[in-house]
Amino acid sequence: MSHSPDPDEDDLSTIPAPHPVFHAEQALLGALLLDPRLLGDVPGISADAFSTAAHASLFAAISALPPPDPAEHAKSAAWLNQVLAAAREEARGLSASYLHTLIQVCPWPRHAPAYARMVEAEHARRQLRAAADRLVQTVHDASLPEPVQAVLAEADALTVTVGDIATRFPPRAGILPRTPVPPPDAAADPAEAVEEEQLLLATATARPADIESVRWLLAEDFTQPLHAGLWQCLTTLVRRHEPVDPVTVLWEAQQRGLLHTGSEPGDVLRLLAEPAGSVEHWGRRALTRSLLATVDHAGRRIAAYADDPMTTPFQLVAGARRSLADLGAIRTRWQHATGHSLPQTVRAARAGPAARRAPTVSPPARPVAAGRTP
């Protein structure tokens, strides 16, 4: 006869298995409870590195209480009782039996530094994931009065987080994450983007002399391949000092194969024949949209790296820095377009921990082989 579960019966099958770092935390805490002197072998780790409130409270209590006499600790549970009492002020569910469980599950107390490194690595992963999430959420927050400034502030915060992680896990040359990169997200309002890009192209065709003032705008900033190709046609004609009008742009588009993708000549002529506003205005709009899309893609890419358990902390740093470098290029162009400068504190954060330290005499750097990431 089949068993009918009681509504009040716990269904243990629905409880997810703990992550490997949970066992590393247990092993580390067990080692410290067995031999509190090992705390000196795990410098740099703090209570917020632990994944549960109970573990964080226990580590905080162990760190705050004076270590017991080793001989006395071997005979008495007095210090363990003090740790439990202090930890229960923040985690009421802790019990003496759990402390004994921690001691029992610790394989080798002398491996405490290795356990601490595992805990620290997973903490770095959570930090990076949280910073990337905040960045992506800011990109999509339609309530912000200054969206670009808010997004760049979050990008700076993410840069600082990556720099802090790099001090603990310096990236190794040539080691990048193997996590598949998520595809770029679709534009929030594709119809608006298409309309504004068409106005930009038409206005630039009518006033080609103004194209020189938006040299910071690139074909990659357009959302439509045809629009990107037409912008290249316009900039090429201007650079050659050739006549610019809808017909000459159409001819250049034919030479570049843009009309082989289903675009009709009449449609292109009509697109280029309705100018409005200024080239600089529409150019800034296109660049801003491109910057936000780049930030969104960088944030989601870094989040994907952090979500991949096979990505090491060294790869996380290398991959995040590569993503932020892609963002840095378009950010520089946006600053040229708008006149905004990069704060000195952000420059220092981008430069990394070595640039913020006092200069020291060091031997000449070895040359980096071609194709390798320094």
C-alpha positions as a printed NumPy array, in Angstrom:
array([[  0.   ,   0.   ,   0.   ],
       [  1.346,   3.428,  -0.927],
       [  2.278,   5.866,   1.788],
       [  0.175,   9.04 ,   1.948],
       [  2.345,  11.865,   3.284],
       [  1.099,  13.73 ,   6.294],
       [  0.567,  17.443,   5.545],
       [  2.669,  18.263,   8.605],
       [  5.431,  15.792,   7.718],
       [  8.72 ,  17.332,   6.57 ],
       [  9.571,  16.512,   2.97 ],
       [ 13.366,  16.242,   3.146],
       [ 13.58 ,  15.615,  -0.587],
       [ 12.672,  19.26 ,  -1.21 ],
       [ 15.634,  20.551,   0.832],
       [ 18.514,  21.316,  -1.534],
       [ 21.875,  19.777,  -0.743],
       [ 24.379,  22.249,   0.684],
       [ 27.036,  23.634,  -1.619],
       [ 30.615,  22.399,  -1.24 ],
       [ 31.603,  25.639,   0.489],
       [ 29.212,  24.769,   3.324],
       [ 31.353,  21.738,   4.126],
       [ 34.515,  23.851,   3.859],
       [ 33.01 ,  26.284,   6.368],
       [ 32.163,  23.431,   8.717],
       [ 35.687,  22.039,   8.433],
       [ 37.251,  25.436,   9.119],
       [ 35.043,  26.139,  12.124],
       [ 35.64 ,  22.629,  13.458],
       [ 39.399,  23.139,  13.194],
       [ 39.2  ,  26.462,  15.046],
       [ 37.023,  24.971,  17.757],
       [ 39.493,  22.142,  18.201],
       [ 42.55 ,  24.388,  18.213],
       [ 41.772,  28.127,  18.548],
       [ 45.449,  28.903,  17.926],
       [ 44.862,  28.1  ,  14.25 ],
       [ 43.043,  31.427,  13.94 ],
       [ 46.447,  33.008,  13.408],
       [ 46.922,  30.822,  10.323],
       [ 43.855,  32.228,   8.533],
       [ 44.47 ,  35.998,   8.388],
       [ 42.287,  38.184,   6.244],
       [ 39.087,  36.167,   6.516],
       [ 36.126,  37.772,   8.265],
       [ 32.702,  36.706,   9.486],
       [ 30.922,  38.06 ,   6.412],
       [ 32.805,  35.536,   4.264],
       [ 30.567,  32.73 ,   5.551],
       [ 27.426,  31.71 ,   3.701],
       [ 25.129,  31.255,   6.725],
       [ 24.322,  33.457,   9.698],
       [ 25.114,  30.624,  12.121],
       [ 28.597,  30.09 ,  10.704],
       [ 29.267,  33.83 ,  10.588],
       [ 28.219,  34.216,  14.224],
       [ 30.423,  31.32 ,  15.301],
       [ 33.462,  32.706,  13.515],
       [ 32.847,  36.167,  14.976],
       [ 32.656,  34.668,  18.46 ],
       [ 35.831,  32.637,  17.959],
       [ 37.648,  35.734,  16.709],
       [ 36.452,  37.959,  19.549],
       [ 37.069,  35.697,  22.534],
       [ 40.568,  35.306,  23.996],
       [ 41.978,  31.875,  23.095],
       [ 42.02 ,  29.37 ,  25.959],
       [ 45.056,  27.69 ,  27.433],
       [ 45.725,  24.637,  25.21 ],
       [ 46.104,  22.226,  28.142],
       [ 42.934,  23.502,  29.793],
       [ 41.039,  23.439,  26.484],
       [ 41.915,  19.78 ,  26.016],
       [ 40.238,  18.913,  29.324],
       [ 37.374,  21.394,  29.561],
       [ 34.506,  22.599,  27.379],
       [ 34.401,  25.989,  29.135],
       [ 35.725,  27.915,  26.146],
       [ 33.339,  26.131,  23.793],
       [ 30.468,  27.164,  26.057],
       [ 31.644,  30.774,  25.895],
       [ 31.766,  30.6  ,  22.102],
       [ 28.266,  29.153,  21.971],
       [ 26.878,  31.794,  24.315],
       [ 28.445,  34.624,  22.307],
       [ 27.354,  33.215,  18.959],
       [ 23.769,  32.633,  20.081],
       [ 23.343,  36.371,  20.579],
       [ 23.16 ,  36.594,  16.765],
       [ 22.044,  33.047,  15.883],
       [ 19.574,  31.731,  18.432],
       [ 19.257,  28.367,  16.728],
       [ 22.807,  27.275,  17.502],
       [ 23.233,  24.368,  19.895],
       [ 26.066,  22.613,  21.683],
       [ 25.464,  19.526,  19.569],
       [ 26.166,  21.496,  16.388],
       [ 29.528,  22.632,  17.742],
       [ 30.395,  19.001,  18.403],
       [ 29.244,  18.148,  14.88 ],
       [ 31.617,  20.756,  13.481],
       [ 34.494,  19.244,  15.417],
       [ 33.635,  15.734,  14.252],
       [ 33.348,  16.606,  10.541],
       [ 36.711,  18.396,  10.381],
       [ 39.034,  15.98 ,   8.527],
       [ 42.369,  17.584,   9.437],
       [ 42.622,  20.684,  11.648],
       [ 46.042,  21.52 ,  10.211],
       [ 44.322,  22.051,   6.838],
       [ 42.533,  25.12 ,   8.234],
       [ 44.349,  27.542,   5.845],
       [ 43.131,  25.515,   2.865],
       [ 39.568,  25.519,   4.189],
       [ 39.771,  29.277,   4.761],
       [ 40.943,  29.797,   1.181],
       [ 37.909,  27.899,  -0.089],
       [ 35.571,  29.999,   2.04 ],
       [ 37.263,  33.177,   0.862],
       [ 37.017,  32.116,  -2.781],
       [ 33.285,  31.487,  -2.562],
       [ 32.793,  34.776,  -0.732],
       [ 34.557,  36.55 ,  -3.602],
       [ 32.202,  34.826,  -6.04 ],
       [ 29.138,  36.034,  -4.093],
       [ 30.538,  39.57 ,  -3.88 ],
       [ 31.11 ,  39.717,  -7.618],
       [ 27.675,  38.285,  -8.391],
       [ 25.968,  40.835,  -6.135],
       [ 27.875,  43.751,  -7.676],
       [ 27.056,  42.54 , -11.202],
       [ 23.373,  42.17 , -10.289],
       [ 23.245,  45.729,  -8.948],
       [ 24.829,  46.979, -12.164],
       [ 22.297,  45.223, -14.41 ],
       [ 19.373,  46.322, -12.22 ],
       [ 20.531,  49.936, -12.443],
       [ 20.68 ,  49.741, -16.243],
       [ 17.009,  48.714, -16.331],
       [ 15.787,  51.144, -13.651],
       [ 13.549,  53.515, -15.603],
       [ 12.947,  55.737, -12.561],
       [ 16.481,  57.175, -12.431],
       [ 16.713,  60.87 , -13.36 ],
       [ 20.341,  60.488, -14.505],
       [ 20.556,  56.871, -15.678],
       [ 24.033,  57.047, -17.217],
       [ 25.594,  58.626, -14.13 ],
       [ 23.928,  56.048, -11.875],
       [ 25.034,  53.189, -14.116],
       [ 28.62 ,  54.425, -14.256],
       [ 28.658,  54.793, -10.469],
       [ 27.657,  51.129, -10.144],
       [ 30.271,  50.208, -12.737],
       [ 32.858,  51.995, -10.59 ],
       [ 31.684,  50.056,  -7.546],
       [ 32.035,  46.814,  -9.503],
       [ 35.529,  47.869, -10.567],
       [ 36.496,  48.407,  -6.936],
       [ 35.065,  44.996,  -5.998],
       [ 37.12 ,  43.322,  -8.715],
       [ 40.213,  45.182,  -7.525],
       [ 39.667,  44.028,  -3.955],
       [ 39.265,  40.427,  -5.078],
       [ 42.403,  40.712,  -7.198],
       [ 44.455,  41.584,  -4.117],
       [ 43.52 ,  38.186,  -2.692],
       [ 43.456,  36.236,  -5.954],
       [ 45.831,  37.889,  -8.453],
       [ 44.862,  36.867, -11.996],
       [ 47.212,  34.559, -13.839],
       [ 48.325,  35.368, -17.363],
       [ 46.257,  33.796, -20.098],
       [ 43.594,  32.296, -17.806],
       [ 40.114,  33.441, -18.844],
       [ 36.742,  31.894, -17.952],
       [ 35.397,  29.23 , -20.279],
       [ 31.795,  30.028, -19.392],
       [ 29.625,  30.666, -22.484],
       [ 28.973,  34.384, -22.879],
       [ 25.242,  35.283, -22.812],
       [ 23.949,  36.958, -25.989],
       [ 23.389,  40.72 , -25.928],
       [ 20.018,  41.771, -24.569],
       [ 17.488,  43.29 , -26.944],
       [ 16.968,  47.043, -26.852],
       [ 14.411,  48.22 , -24.308],
       [ 12.507,  50.14 , -27.007],
       [ 13.715,  48.952, -30.432],
       [ 11.21 ,  51.14 , -32.291],
       [ 12.56 ,  54.273, -30.62 ],
       [ 16.142,  53.234, -31.379],
       [ 15.333,  52.62 , -35.053],
       [ 13.571,  55.967, -35.428],
       [ 16.362,  57.944, -33.779],
       [ 19.053,  56.22 , -35.817],
       [ 17.148,  57.013, -39.007],
       [ 16.928,  60.676, -37.986],
       [ 20.642,  60.675, -37.264],
       [ 21.499,  59.225, -40.674],
       [ 19.178,  61.588, -42.522],
       [ 20.452,  64.626, -40.65 ],
       [ 24.084,  63.636, -41.21 ],
       [ 23.346,  63.188, -44.935],
       [ 21.82 ,  66.669, -45.078],
       [ 24.65 ,  68.246, -43.025],
       [ 27.771,  66.14 , -43.635],
       [ 30.039,  68.856, -42.265],
       [ 28.66 ,  68.083, -38.798],
       [ 29.888,  64.482, -38.929],
       [ 33.353,  65.633, -37.909],
       [ 31.957,  66.803, -34.553],
       [ 30.781,  63.272, -33.643],
       [ 33.973,  61.334, -34.328],
       [ 33.308,  59.525, -31.032],
       [ 30.343,  57.73 , -32.636],
       [ 31.124,  54.347, -34.225],
       [ 29.16 ,  52.001, -36.426],
       [ 29.035,  49.477, -33.557],
       [ 26.854,  51.921, -31.591],
       [ 23.899,  51.369, -33.942],
       [ 21.309,  48.72 , -33.187],
       [ 20.553,  47.857, -36.842],
       [ 23.179,  46.387, -39.222],
       [ 21.856,  48.509, -42.121],
       [ 22.145,  51.682, -40.071],
       [ 25.679,  50.77 , -39.013],
       [ 26.614,  50.199, -42.656],
       [ 25.08 ,  53.498, -43.776],
       [ 27.011,  55.34 , -41.071],
       [ 30.215,  53.814, -42.409],
       [ 29.209,  54.97 , -45.882],
       [ 28.724,  58.536, -44.627],
       [ 31.992,  58.701, -42.701],
       [ 33.887,  57.207, -45.656],
       [ 32.495,  59.768, -48.105],
       [ 33.337,  62.62 , -45.745],
       [ 36.852,  61.294, -45.206],
       [ 37.371,  61.136, -48.99 ],
       [ 35.973,  64.671, -49.376],
       [ 33.404,  63.353, -51.843],
       [ 29.878,  64.73 , -52.36 ],
       [ 27.338,  63.558, -49.801],
       [ 23.62 ,  63.259, -50.514],
       [ 21.089,  60.405, -50.476],
       [ 22.127,  59.194, -53.951],
       [ 25.894,  59.14 , -53.257],
       [ 25.286,  57.359, -49.963],
       [ 23.071,  54.825, -51.755],
       [ 25.809,  54.185, -54.317],
       [ 28.398,  53.668, -51.577],
       [ 25.979,  51.316, -49.828],
       [ 25.708,  49.255, -53.003],
       [ 29.504,  49.043, -53.236],
       [ 29.608,  47.71 , -49.698],
       [ 26.955,  45.075, -50.337],
       [ 24.372,  46.613, -48.027],
       [ 21.623,  46.258, -50.605],
       [ 22.15 ,  42.515, -50.882],
       [ 20.507,  41.943, -47.499],
       [ 16.975,  42.733, -48.641],
       [ 17.136,  46.537, -48.375],
       [ 15.435,  48.251, -51.319],
       [ 17.085,  51.351, -52.859],
       [ 13.87 ,  53.324, -52.528],
       [ 13.635,  52.541, -48.824],
       [ 17.191,  53.729, -48.272],
       [ 16.553,  56.967, -50.173],
       [ 13.435,  57.68 , -48.131],
       [ 15.306,  56.904, -44.897],
       [ 17.982,  59.478, -45.771],
       [ 15.594,  62.185, -46.953],
       [ 13.95 ,  63.273, -43.677],
       [ 16.46 ,  65.186, -41.516],
       [ 15.504,  66.72 , -38.174],
       [ 17.358,  68.145, -35.196],
       [ 21.145,  68.002, -35.031],
       [ 23.713,  65.325, -35.747],
       [ 25.317,  65.806, -32.34 ],
       [ 22.011,  65.379, -30.477],
       [ 21.071,  62.14 , -32.224],
       [ 24.661,  60.948, -32.014],
       [ 24.674,  61.364, -28.251],
       [ 21.393,  59.51 , -28.01 ],
       [ 22.797,  56.601, -30.005],
       [ 26.009,  56.543, -27.996],
       [ 24.135,  56.63 , -24.684],
       [ 21.95 ,  53.737, -25.777],
       [ 25.042,  51.825, -26.867],
       [ 26.779,  52.518, -23.552],
       [ 23.834,  51.208, -21.534],
       [ 23.637,  48.111, -23.71 ],
       [ 27.373,  47.522, -23.259],
       [ 27.081,  47.907, -19.496],
       [ 24.164,  45.494, -19.394],
       [ 26.067,  42.911, -21.417],
       [ 29.192,  43.303, -19.264],
       [ 27.182,  42.906, -16.066],
       [ 25.362,  39.806, -17.282],
       [ 28.615,  38.322, -18.552],
       [ 30.316,  38.82 , -15.176],
       [ 27.261,  37.366, -13.417],
       [ 27.475,  34.306, -15.695],
       [ 31.128,  33.869, -14.757],
       [ 30.266,  34.097, -11.061],
       [ 27.448,  31.561, -11.432],
       [ 29.735,  28.971, -12.994],
       [ 31.183,  26.812, -10.176],
       [ 34.029,  25.726, -12.462],
       [ 35.289,  29.303, -12.745],
       [ 38.178,  29.856, -10.354],
       [ 38.663,  33.146,  -8.471],
       [ 41.662,  33.856, -10.712],
       [ 39.49 ,  33.413, -13.803],
       [ 36.761,  35.556, -12.248],
       [ 39.184,  38.437, -11.875],
       [ 40.58 ,  38.034, -15.383],
       [ 37.138,  37.704, -16.98 ],
       [ 35.652,  40.611, -15.046],
       [ 38.562,  42.862, -15.961],
       [ 38.217,  41.952, -19.615],
       [ 34.508,  42.799, -19.497],
       [ 35.174,  46.083, -17.717],
       [ 37.833,  46.949, -20.292],
       [ 35.197,  46.631, -23.024],
       [ 33.021,  48.981, -20.998],
       [ 35.923,  51.364, -20.436],
       [ 36.396,  51.96 , -24.161],
       [ 32.846,  53.152, -24.8  ],
       [ 32.809,  55.043, -21.511],
       [ 35.793,  57.073, -22.688],
       [ 33.972,  57.93 , -25.913],
       [ 30.883,  58.936, -23.954],
       [ 33.004,  61.227, -21.783],
       [ 34.415,  62.896, -24.896],
       [ 30.911,  63.342, -26.271],
       [ 29.431,  64.824, -23.098],
       [ 32.417,  66.526, -21.49 ],
       [ 32.256,  64.398, -18.325],
       [ 35.608,  63.536, -16.773],
       [ 36.567,  60.448, -14.801],
       [ 37.049,  61.097, -11.041],
       [ 40.577,  60.56 ,  -9.735],
       [ 39.367,  57.976,  -7.201],
       [ 37.94 ,  55.869, -10.012],
       [ 41.192,  56.103, -11.969],
       [ 43.037,  54.751,  -8.959],
       [ 40.537,  51.931,  -8.512],
       [ 40.855,  50.968, -12.17 ],
       [ 44.625,  51.039, -11.971],
       [ 44.51 ,  48.314,  -9.322],
       [ 46.049,  47.864,  -5.883],
       [ 49.621,  48.188,  -7.13 ],
       [ 48.998,  51.703,  -8.416],
       [ 47.553,  52.812,  -5.076],
       [ 50.599,  51.687,  -3.101],
       [ 53.676,  53.798,  -2.602],
       [ 56.182,  53.292,  -5.437],
       [ 58.941,  50.777,  -4.764],
       [ 62.061,  49.791,  -6.629],
       [ 61.522,  46.581,  -8.527],
       [ 63.355,  44.687, -11.283],
       [ 62.327,  45.29 , -14.901],
       [ 59.142,  43.515, -15.94 ],
       [ 59.449,  40.508, -18.178],
       [ 57.972,  40.987, -21.671],
       [ 54.51 ,  39.486, -22.174],
       [ 54.226,  37.042, -25.033],
       [ 51.933,  37.971, -27.892],
       [ 48.368,  36.839, -27.444],
       [ 48.662,  36.521, -23.66 ],
       [ 46.745,  38.577, -21.117],
       [ 49.028,  40.3  , -18.584]])
